[in-house]
Amino acid sequence: MEHEAGPTSRHAAGLFVPAATHRPGDGHALLAPVLVLNASYEPINVCAARRALVLVLKGVAMTEEENGHFLHSARVAMRLPSVIRLLEYRRIPHQSRALSRKNILLRDRNTCQYCGTVLPSSELTLDHVIPRSRGGSSTWENLVACCHPCNRRKGNQFPAETGMKLMREPRAFNLHTSRHIMRLMGRSDDKWRKYLFY
Ligand SMILES: [Zn+2]
């Protein structure tokens, strides 16, 4: 999603293009985080408003809360969701999530685990704590979000050899972690609270 952010994007069913006359800041409305609930109202994910809108337009999900922004096309104005709910219950494997760049960055909250800088996903890379060239594997426990300067500085060395220290021990991303992240993200959004804090 990170690379599809342009206002002229032809996603969201092709019809909908943000109007030119909206308030400042609305350009990012399609990237605003949306809480995704299972049919049972259990929070299961966070996605961008653009993706949420597609799910609603496809009839896969319905809007539970709106975020106050509109998306305009020639004929209609659509309210952007803040919380959506899947219409059909989906079984979610709670113990594990796919090991992916996106999920590692999500777990590490887009924060370089060596220097603590928070960066957009496009400016972060993944670092093997124990370098691959020295037997390190591609696992949840050995991959962390890392900025490019730190990644260059570390090279093929162990963190201790460079005097670099991890901010925290990398762990697998489980339901507990993801709910924790959803709560952190939801703290600023009143509409999420009733679904996350119970
Ligand atoms: Zn760094």
Short mmCIF file of N, CA and C in Angstrom, two decimals, residues 29-173:
data_model
loop_
_atom_site.label_atom_id
_atom_site.label_comp_id
_atom_site.label_asym_id
_atom_site.label_seq_id
_atom_site.Cartn_x
_atom_site.Cartn_y
_atom_site.Cartn_z
N ALA A 29 -6.28 11.12 3.86
CA ALA A 29 -7.43 10.41 4.44
C ALA A 29 -7.49 8.96 3.98
N LEU A 30 -7.03 8.71 2.76
CA LEU A 30 -7.09 7.33 2.25
C LEU A 30 -6.06 6.43 2.91
N LEU A 31 -5.09 7.06 3.58
CA LEU A 31 -4.06 6.26 4.24
C LEU A 31 -4.32 6.14 5.74
N ALA A 32 -5.38 6.81 6.22
CA ALA A 32 -5.67 6.78 7.65
C ALA A 32 -5.94 5.35 8.09
N PRO A 33 -5.46 4.97 9.28
CA PRO A 33 -5.68 3.61 9.73
C PRO A 33 -7.15 3.34 10.06
N VAL A 34 -7.59 2.17 9.66
CA VAL A 34 -8.97 1.73 9.94
C VAL A 34 -8.90 0.42 10.71
N LEU A 35 -9.67 0.35 11.77
CA LEU A 35 -9.72 -0.87 12.57
C LEU A 35 -10.66 -1.87 11.89
N VAL A 36 -10.18 -3.11 11.73
CA VAL A 36 -10.98 -4.15 11.09
C VAL A 36 -11.47 -5.12 12.17
N LEU A 37 -12.78 -5.29 12.23
CA LEU A 37 -13.37 -6.22 13.20
C LEU A 37 -13.83 -7.47 12.47
N ASN A 38 -13.76 -8.59 13.17
CA ASN A 38 -14.36 -9.79 12.65
C ASN A 38 -15.89 -9.65 12.73
N ALA A 39 -16.61 -10.56 12.13
CA ALA A 39 -18.08 -10.50 12.20
C ALA A 39 -18.54 -10.51 13.65
N SER A 40 -17.72 -11.10 14.52
CA SER A 40 -18.03 -11.21 15.95
C SER A 40 -17.67 -9.95 16.74
N TYR A 41 -17.22 -8.92 16.06
CA TYR A 41 -16.77 -7.64 16.66
C TYR A 41 -15.39 -7.73 17.31
N GLU A 42 -14.75 -8.85 17.17
CA GLU A 42 -13.39 -8.97 17.71
C GLU A 42 -12.44 -8.21 16.79
N PRO A 43 -11.60 -7.31 17.35
CA PRO A 43 -10.65 -6.59 16.48
C PRO A 43 -9.58 -7.55 15.96
N ILE A 44 -9.36 -7.54 14.65
CA ILE A 44 -8.42 -8.50 14.10
C ILE A 44 -7.31 -7.86 13.29
N ASN A 45 -7.45 -6.61 12.91
CA ASN A 45 -6.42 -6.06 12.03
C ASN A 45 -6.57 -4.55 11.94
N VAL A 46 -5.56 -3.94 11.34
CA VAL A 46 -5.62 -2.52 11.02
C VAL A 46 -5.24 -2.41 9.54
N CYS A 47 -5.99 -1.65 8.77
CA CYS A 47 -5.61 -1.46 7.37
C CYS A 47 -5.79 0.01 7.01
N ALA A 48 -5.36 0.39 5.82
CA ALA A 48 -5.52 1.78 5.37
C ALA A 48 -6.96 1.99 4.92
N ALA A 49 -7.42 3.24 5.03
CA ALA A 49 -8.81 3.57 4.66
C ALA A 49 -9.12 3.13 3.23
N ARG A 50 -8.15 3.26 2.36
CA ARG A 50 -8.36 2.87 0.96
C ARG A 50 -8.77 1.40 0.86
N ARG A 51 -8.01 0.56 1.56
CA ARG A 51 -8.29 -0.88 1.55
C ARG A 51 -9.66 -1.16 2.19
N ALA A 52 -9.95 -0.46 3.29
CA ALA A 52 -11.22 -0.66 3.98
C ALA A 52 -12.38 -0.31 3.05
N LEU A 53 -12.21 0.77 2.30
CA LEU A 53 -13.26 1.21 1.39
C LEU A 53 -13.51 0.16 0.30
N VAL A 54 -12.44 -0.43 -0.19
CA VAL A 54 -12.58 -1.48 -1.20
C VAL A 54 -13.37 -2.65 -0.63
N LEU A 55 -13.06 -3.03 0.62
CA LEU A 55 -13.78 -4.15 1.25
C LEU A 55 -15.27 -3.82 1.39
N VAL A 56 -15.56 -2.56 1.72
CA VAL A 56 -16.97 -2.16 1.86
C VAL A 56 -17.66 -2.16 0.49
N LEU A 57 -16.97 -1.61 -0.52
CA LEU A 57 -17.56 -1.55 -1.86
C LEU A 57 -17.80 -2.94 -2.44
N LYS A 58 -16.91 -3.88 -2.07
CA LYS A 58 -17.06 -5.26 -2.56
C LYS A 58 -18.14 -6.02 -1.79
N GLY A 59 -18.63 -5.43 -0.72
CA GLY A 59 -19.63 -6.11 0.08
C GLY A 59 -19.06 -7.14 1.04
N VAL A 60 -17.75 -7.06 1.29
CA VAL A 60 -17.11 -8.00 2.20
C VAL A 60 -17.25 -7.50 3.64
N ALA A 61 -17.30 -6.19 3.79
CA ALA A 61 -17.36 -5.60 5.13
C ALA A 61 -18.35 -4.45 5.13
N MET A 62 -18.76 -4.05 6.33
CA MET A 62 -19.61 -2.86 6.43
C MET A 62 -18.97 -1.85 7.37
N THR A 63 -19.30 -0.59 7.16
CA THR A 63 -18.75 0.46 7.99
C THR A 63 -19.46 0.47 9.35
N GLU A 64 -18.69 0.44 10.42
CA GLU A 64 -19.27 0.54 11.76
C GLU A 64 -19.13 1.97 12.29
N GLU A 65 -18.01 2.60 11.97
CA GLU A 65 -17.76 3.99 12.40
C GLU A 65 -17.15 4.73 11.22
N GLU A 66 -17.44 6.02 11.14
CA GLU A 66 -16.87 6.83 10.07
C GLU A 66 -15.78 7.72 10.62
N ASN A 67 -14.88 8.17 9.75
CA ASN A 67 -13.77 8.99 10.26
C ASN A 67 -13.96 10.49 10.01
N GLY A 68 -15.11 10.86 9.43
CA GLY A 68 -15.39 12.28 9.24
C GLY A 68 -14.89 12.83 7.92
N HIS A 69 -14.16 12.02 7.15
CA HIS A 69 -13.67 12.47 5.85
C HIS A 69 -14.54 11.90 4.74
N PHE A 70 -14.53 12.58 3.62
CA PHE A 70 -15.28 12.13 2.46
C PHE A 70 -14.35 11.84 1.30
N LEU A 71 -14.82 10.93 0.46
CA LEU A 71 -14.13 10.68 -0.80
C LEU A 71 -15.14 11.02 -1.88
N HIS A 72 -14.76 11.92 -2.79
CA HIS A 72 -15.71 12.40 -3.78
C HIS A 72 -15.44 11.82 -5.15
N SER A 73 -16.49 11.49 -5.85
CA SER A 73 -16.38 11.17 -7.27
C SER A 73 -17.32 12.12 -7.99
N ALA A 74 -17.44 11.94 -9.30
CA ALA A 74 -18.32 12.84 -10.06
C ALA A 74 -19.75 12.80 -9.54
N ARG A 75 -20.19 11.63 -9.10
CA ARG A 75 -21.59 11.48 -8.76
C ARG A 75 -21.88 11.38 -7.26
N VAL A 76 -20.97 10.83 -6.53
CA VAL A 76 -21.28 10.58 -5.11
C VAL A 76 -20.13 11.01 -4.21
N ALA A 77 -20.49 11.25 -2.96
CA ALA A 77 -19.48 11.45 -1.92
C ALA A 77 -19.61 10.28 -0.96
N MET A 78 -18.50 9.62 -0.71
CA MET A 78 -18.54 8.49 0.21
C MET A 78 -17.87 8.86 1.51
N ARG A 79 -18.47 8.44 2.60
CA ARG A 79 -17.85 8.68 3.90
C ARG A 79 -16.79 7.62 4.12
N LEU A 80 -15.62 8.05 4.56
CA LEU A 80 -14.55 7.08 4.82
C LEU A 80 -14.74 6.46 6.19
N PRO A 81 -14.48 5.15 6.28
CA PRO A 81 -14.68 4.48 7.56
C PRO A 81 -13.51 4.68 8.52
N SER A 82 -13.82 4.55 9.80
CA SER A 82 -12.79 4.51 10.84
C SER A 82 -12.72 3.10 11.42
N VAL A 83 -13.87 2.42 11.41
CA VAL A 83 -13.95 1.02 11.86
C VAL A 83 -14.85 0.28 10.87
N ILE A 84 -14.39 -0.87 10.39
CA ILE A 84 -15.26 -1.71 9.55
C ILE A 84 -15.39 -3.09 10.20
N ARG A 85 -16.42 -3.81 9.78
CA ARG A 85 -16.65 -5.16 10.31
C ARG A 85 -16.91 -6.11 9.16
N LEU A 86 -16.21 -7.24 9.18
CA LEU A 86 -16.42 -8.25 8.14
C LEU A 86 -17.82 -8.83 8.27
N LEU A 87 -18.47 -9.08 7.13
CA LEU A 87 -19.83 -9.61 7.19
C LEU A 87 -19.84 -11.10 7.49
N GLU A 88 -18.76 -11.79 7.07
CA GLU A 88 -18.67 -13.21 7.37
C GLU A 88 -17.54 -13.47 8.33
N TYR A 89 -17.78 -14.33 9.30
CA TYR A 89 -16.76 -14.63 10.30
C TYR A 89 -15.57 -15.32 9.65
N ARG A 90 -14.38 -14.84 10.00
CA ARG A 90 -13.17 -15.50 9.50
C ARG A 90 -12.38 -16.07 10.65
N ARG A 91 -11.96 -17.30 10.47
CA ARG A 91 -11.09 -17.91 11.49
C ARG A 91 -9.71 -17.30 11.35
N ILE A 92 -9.20 -16.76 12.45
CA ILE A 92 -7.88 -16.13 12.41
C ILE A 92 -6.92 -16.99 13.22
N PRO A 93 -5.86 -17.44 12.61
CA PRO A 93 -4.88 -18.19 13.41
C PRO A 93 -4.20 -17.23 14.41
N HIS A 94 -4.52 -17.42 15.66
CA HIS A 94 -4.11 -16.45 16.67
C HIS A 94 -2.64 -16.54 17.05
N GLN A 95 -2.07 -17.69 16.87
CA GLN A 95 -0.72 -17.87 17.42
C GLN A 95 0.37 -17.29 16.53
N SER A 96 0.12 -17.21 15.26
CA SER A 96 1.22 -16.74 14.43
C SER A 96 0.71 -15.88 13.28
N ARG A 97 1.54 -15.03 12.83
CA ARG A 97 1.27 -14.23 11.64
C ARG A 97 2.38 -14.49 10.67
N ALA A 98 2.08 -14.29 9.40
CA ALA A 98 3.09 -14.54 8.38
C ALA A 98 4.32 -13.67 8.65
N LEU A 99 5.46 -14.29 8.51
CA LEU A 99 6.70 -13.55 8.62
C LEU A 99 6.87 -12.75 7.34
N SER A 100 6.75 -11.46 7.44
CA SER A 100 6.87 -10.62 6.25
C SER A 100 7.51 -9.29 6.66
N ARG A 101 8.03 -8.60 5.68
CA ARG A 101 8.61 -7.29 5.93
C ARG A 101 7.58 -6.37 6.59
N LYS A 102 6.35 -6.40 6.05
CA LYS A 102 5.30 -5.52 6.57
C LYS A 102 5.04 -5.81 8.06
N ASN A 103 4.97 -7.10 8.40
CA ASN A 103 4.66 -7.45 9.78
C ASN A 103 5.82 -7.18 10.73
N ILE A 104 7.06 -7.32 10.24
CA ILE A 104 8.21 -6.98 11.08
C ILE A 104 8.19 -5.47 11.37
N LEU A 105 7.92 -4.68 10.34
CA LEU A 105 7.87 -3.22 10.54
C LEU A 105 6.73 -2.84 11.47
N LEU A 106 5.62 -3.54 11.34
CA LEU A 106 4.47 -3.29 12.21
C LEU A 106 4.83 -3.63 13.66
N ARG A 107 5.45 -4.79 13.84
CA ARG A 107 5.85 -5.20 15.19
C ARG A 107 6.79 -4.17 15.81
N ASP A 108 7.73 -3.70 15.01
CA ASP A 108 8.73 -2.75 15.53
C ASP A 108 8.25 -1.30 15.41
N ARG A 109 6.98 -1.14 15.03
CA ARG A 109 6.35 0.18 14.94
C ARG A 109 7.17 1.17 14.10
N ASN A 110 7.68 0.68 13.02
CA ASN A 110 8.46 1.52 12.09
C ASN A 110 9.59 2.26 12.78
N THR A 111 10.17 1.61 13.79
CA THR A 111 11.24 2.23 14.56
C THR A 111 12.52 1.44 14.35
N CYS A 112 13.59 2.12 13.95
CA CYS A 112 14.89 1.46 13.85
C CYS A 112 15.24 0.91 15.23
N GLN A 113 15.49 -0.38 15.30
CA GLN A 113 15.70 -1.01 16.59
C GLN A 113 17.10 -0.76 17.17
N TYR A 114 17.92 -0.03 16.43
CA TYR A 114 19.25 0.32 16.96
C TYR A 114 19.31 1.77 17.44
N CYS A 115 18.78 2.70 16.64
CA CYS A 115 18.90 4.11 17.04
C CYS A 115 17.58 4.74 17.46
N GLY A 116 16.46 4.01 17.26
CA GLY A 116 15.18 4.51 17.74
C GLY A 116 14.48 5.51 16.84
N THR A 117 15.03 5.74 15.64
CA THR A 117 14.39 6.68 14.72
C THR A 117 13.12 6.06 14.13
N VAL A 118 12.03 6.83 14.11
CA VAL A 118 10.79 6.38 13.49
C VAL A 118 10.76 6.89 12.05
N LEU A 119 10.56 5.99 11.11
CA LEU A 119 10.64 6.35 9.69
C LEU A 119 9.50 5.71 8.91
N PRO A 120 9.15 6.29 7.73
CA PRO A 120 8.18 5.60 6.86
C PRO A 120 8.76 4.27 6.39
N SER A 121 7.87 3.34 6.07
CA SER A 121 8.31 1.99 5.69
C SER A 121 9.34 2.00 4.57
N SER A 122 9.17 2.95 3.64
CA SER A 122 10.07 2.98 2.48
C SER A 122 11.50 3.34 2.86
N GLU A 123 11.69 3.92 4.05
CA GLU A 123 13.04 4.31 4.47
C GLU A 123 13.62 3.36 5.50
N LEU A 124 12.97 2.23 5.68
CA LEU A 124 13.49 1.23 6.62
C LEU A 124 13.86 -0.03 5.87
N THR A 125 14.81 -0.75 6.42
CA THR A 125 15.17 -2.03 5.85
C THR A 125 15.07 -3.06 6.97
N LEU A 126 15.27 -4.33 6.65
CA LEU A 126 15.28 -5.35 7.68
C LEU A 126 16.72 -5.74 7.95
N ASP A 127 17.07 -5.83 9.22
CA ASP A 127 18.42 -6.24 9.59
C ASP A 127 18.39 -7.63 10.20
N HIS A 128 19.30 -8.50 9.76
CA HIS A 128 19.52 -9.76 10.45
C HIS A 128 20.42 -9.49 11.64
N VAL A 129 19.91 -9.68 12.85
CA VAL A 129 20.70 -9.39 14.05
C VAL A 129 22.00 -10.21 14.01
N ILE A 130 21.86 -11.51 13.87
CA ILE A 130 23.02 -12.35 13.56
C ILE A 130 23.08 -12.41 12.04
N PRO A 131 24.13 -11.86 11.44
CA PRO A 131 24.16 -11.76 9.97
C PRO A 131 23.99 -13.11 9.29
N ARG A 132 23.33 -13.10 8.15
CA ARG A 132 23.13 -14.34 7.40
C ARG A 132 24.47 -15.01 7.08
N SER A 133 25.45 -14.17 6.76
CA SER A 133 26.76 -14.72 6.38
C SER A 133 27.42 -15.44 7.56
N ARG A 134 26.88 -15.23 8.75
CA ARG A 134 27.46 -15.91 9.91
C ARG A 134 26.44 -16.84 10.55
N GLY A 135 25.53 -17.31 9.74
CA GLY A 135 24.62 -18.37 10.20
C GLY A 135 23.28 -17.88 10.71
N GLY A 136 23.06 -16.57 10.67
CA GLY A 136 21.77 -16.06 11.16
C GLY A 136 20.63 -16.43 10.23
N SER A 137 19.48 -16.72 10.79
CA SER A 137 18.35 -17.15 9.96
C SER A 137 17.33 -16.03 9.81
N SER A 138 16.41 -16.21 8.87
CA SER A 138 15.35 -15.23 8.67
C SER A 138 14.15 -15.64 9.50
N THR A 139 14.16 -15.24 10.75
CA THR A 139 13.08 -15.59 11.66
C THR A 139 12.63 -14.33 12.40
N TRP A 140 11.50 -14.44 13.06
CA TRP A 140 10.99 -13.32 13.86
C TRP A 140 12.03 -12.87 14.86
N GLU A 141 12.77 -13.83 15.42
CA GLU A 141 13.70 -13.52 16.50
C GLU A 141 15.01 -12.94 16.00
N ASN A 142 15.24 -13.03 14.67
CA ASN A 142 16.53 -12.55 14.16
C ASN A 142 16.38 -11.41 13.16
N LEU A 143 15.15 -10.93 12.94
CA LEU A 143 14.95 -9.82 12.01
C LEU A 143 14.38 -8.62 12.76
N VAL A 144 14.94 -7.45 12.48
CA VAL A 144 14.42 -6.22 13.10
C VAL A 144 14.37 -5.10 12.07
N ALA A 145 13.49 -4.13 12.33
CA ALA A 145 13.45 -2.92 11.51
C ALA A 145 14.74 -2.13 11.76
N CYS A 146 15.27 -1.56 10.68
CA CYS A 146 16.57 -0.90 10.79
C CYS A 146 16.65 0.23 9.77
N CYS A 147 17.19 1.39 10.16
CA CYS A 147 17.37 2.47 9.20
C CYS A 147 18.62 2.18 8.36
N HIS A 148 18.73 2.82 7.22
CA HIS A 148 19.85 2.52 6.32
C HIS A 148 21.21 2.86 6.93
N PRO A 149 21.33 4.03 7.60
CA PRO A 149 22.65 4.33 8.22
C PRO A 149 23.08 3.26 9.23
N CYS A 150 22.17 2.83 10.08
CA CYS A 150 22.51 1.79 11.07
C CYS A 150 22.85 0.48 10.36
N ASN A 151 22.08 0.17 9.30
CA ASN A 151 22.32 -1.07 8.57
C ASN A 151 23.72 -1.08 7.95
N ARG A 152 24.13 0.07 7.40
CA ARG A 152 25.47 0.17 6.81
C ARG A 152 26.54 0.04 7.89
N ARG A 153 26.28 0.71 9.02
CA ARG A 153 27.26 0.72 10.11
C ARG A 153 27.46 -0.70 10.65
N LYS A 154 26.37 -1.44 10.73
CA LYS A 154 26.45 -2.78 11.33
C LYS A 154 27.09 -3.77 10.36
N GLY A 155 26.75 -3.66 9.08
CA GLY A 155 27.35 -4.55 8.09
C GLY A 155 27.18 -6.01 8.45
N ASN A 156 28.25 -6.75 8.36
CA ASN A 156 28.18 -8.19 8.63
C ASN A 156 28.68 -8.55 10.01
N GLN A 157 28.44 -7.64 10.94
CA GLN A 157 28.94 -7.90 12.29
C GLN A 157 27.80 -8.19 13.26
N PHE A 158 28.14 -8.81 14.36
CA PHE A 158 27.19 -8.95 15.45
C PHE A 158 27.02 -7.56 16.08
N PRO A 159 25.85 -7.29 16.67
CA PRO A 159 25.65 -5.97 17.28
C PRO A 159 26.76 -5.61 18.27
N ALA A 160 27.15 -6.57 19.09
CA ALA A 160 28.14 -6.30 20.13
C ALA A 160 29.48 -5.86 19.53
N GLU A 161 29.80 -6.36 18.36
CA GLU A 161 31.08 -6.03 17.74
C GLU A 161 31.15 -4.57 17.28
N THR A 162 29.96 -3.97 17.14
CA THR A 162 29.94 -2.58 16.67
C THR A 162 29.54 -1.63 17.80
N GLY A 163 29.27 -2.18 18.97
CA GLY A 163 28.80 -1.35 20.08
C GLY A 163 27.35 -0.94 19.92
N MET A 164 26.64 -1.59 18.97
CA MET A 164 25.23 -1.25 18.78
C MET A 164 24.39 -2.17 19.66
N LYS A 165 23.28 -1.60 20.15
CA LYS A 165 22.43 -2.38 21.04
C LYS A 165 20.99 -2.35 20.57
N LEU A 166 20.33 -3.50 20.64
CA LEU A 166 18.92 -3.55 20.27
C LEU A 166 18.07 -2.89 21.35
N MET A 167 17.06 -2.14 20.90
CA MET A 167 16.17 -1.50 21.86
C MET A 167 15.39 -2.52 22.67
N ARG A 168 14.99 -3.60 22.01
CA ARG A 168 14.34 -4.69 22.73
C ARG A 168 14.52 -5.99 21.97
N GLU A 169 14.32 -7.05 22.70
CA GLU A 169 14.48 -8.40 22.15
C GLU A 169 13.40 -8.66 21.10
N PRO A 170 13.78 -9.01 19.86
CA PRO A 170 12.74 -9.29 18.86
C PRO A 170 12.00 -10.59 19.17
N ARG A 171 10.67 -10.53 19.05
CA ARG A 171 9.85 -11.70 19.35
C ARG A 171 8.88 -11.95 18.21
N ALA A 172 8.34 -13.15 18.20
CA ALA A 172 7.31 -13.46 17.22
C ALA A 172 6.11 -12.55 17.46
N PHE A 173 5.41 -12.28 16.40
CA PHE A 173 4.26 -11.38 16.42
C PHE A 173 3.02 -12.22 16.67
#
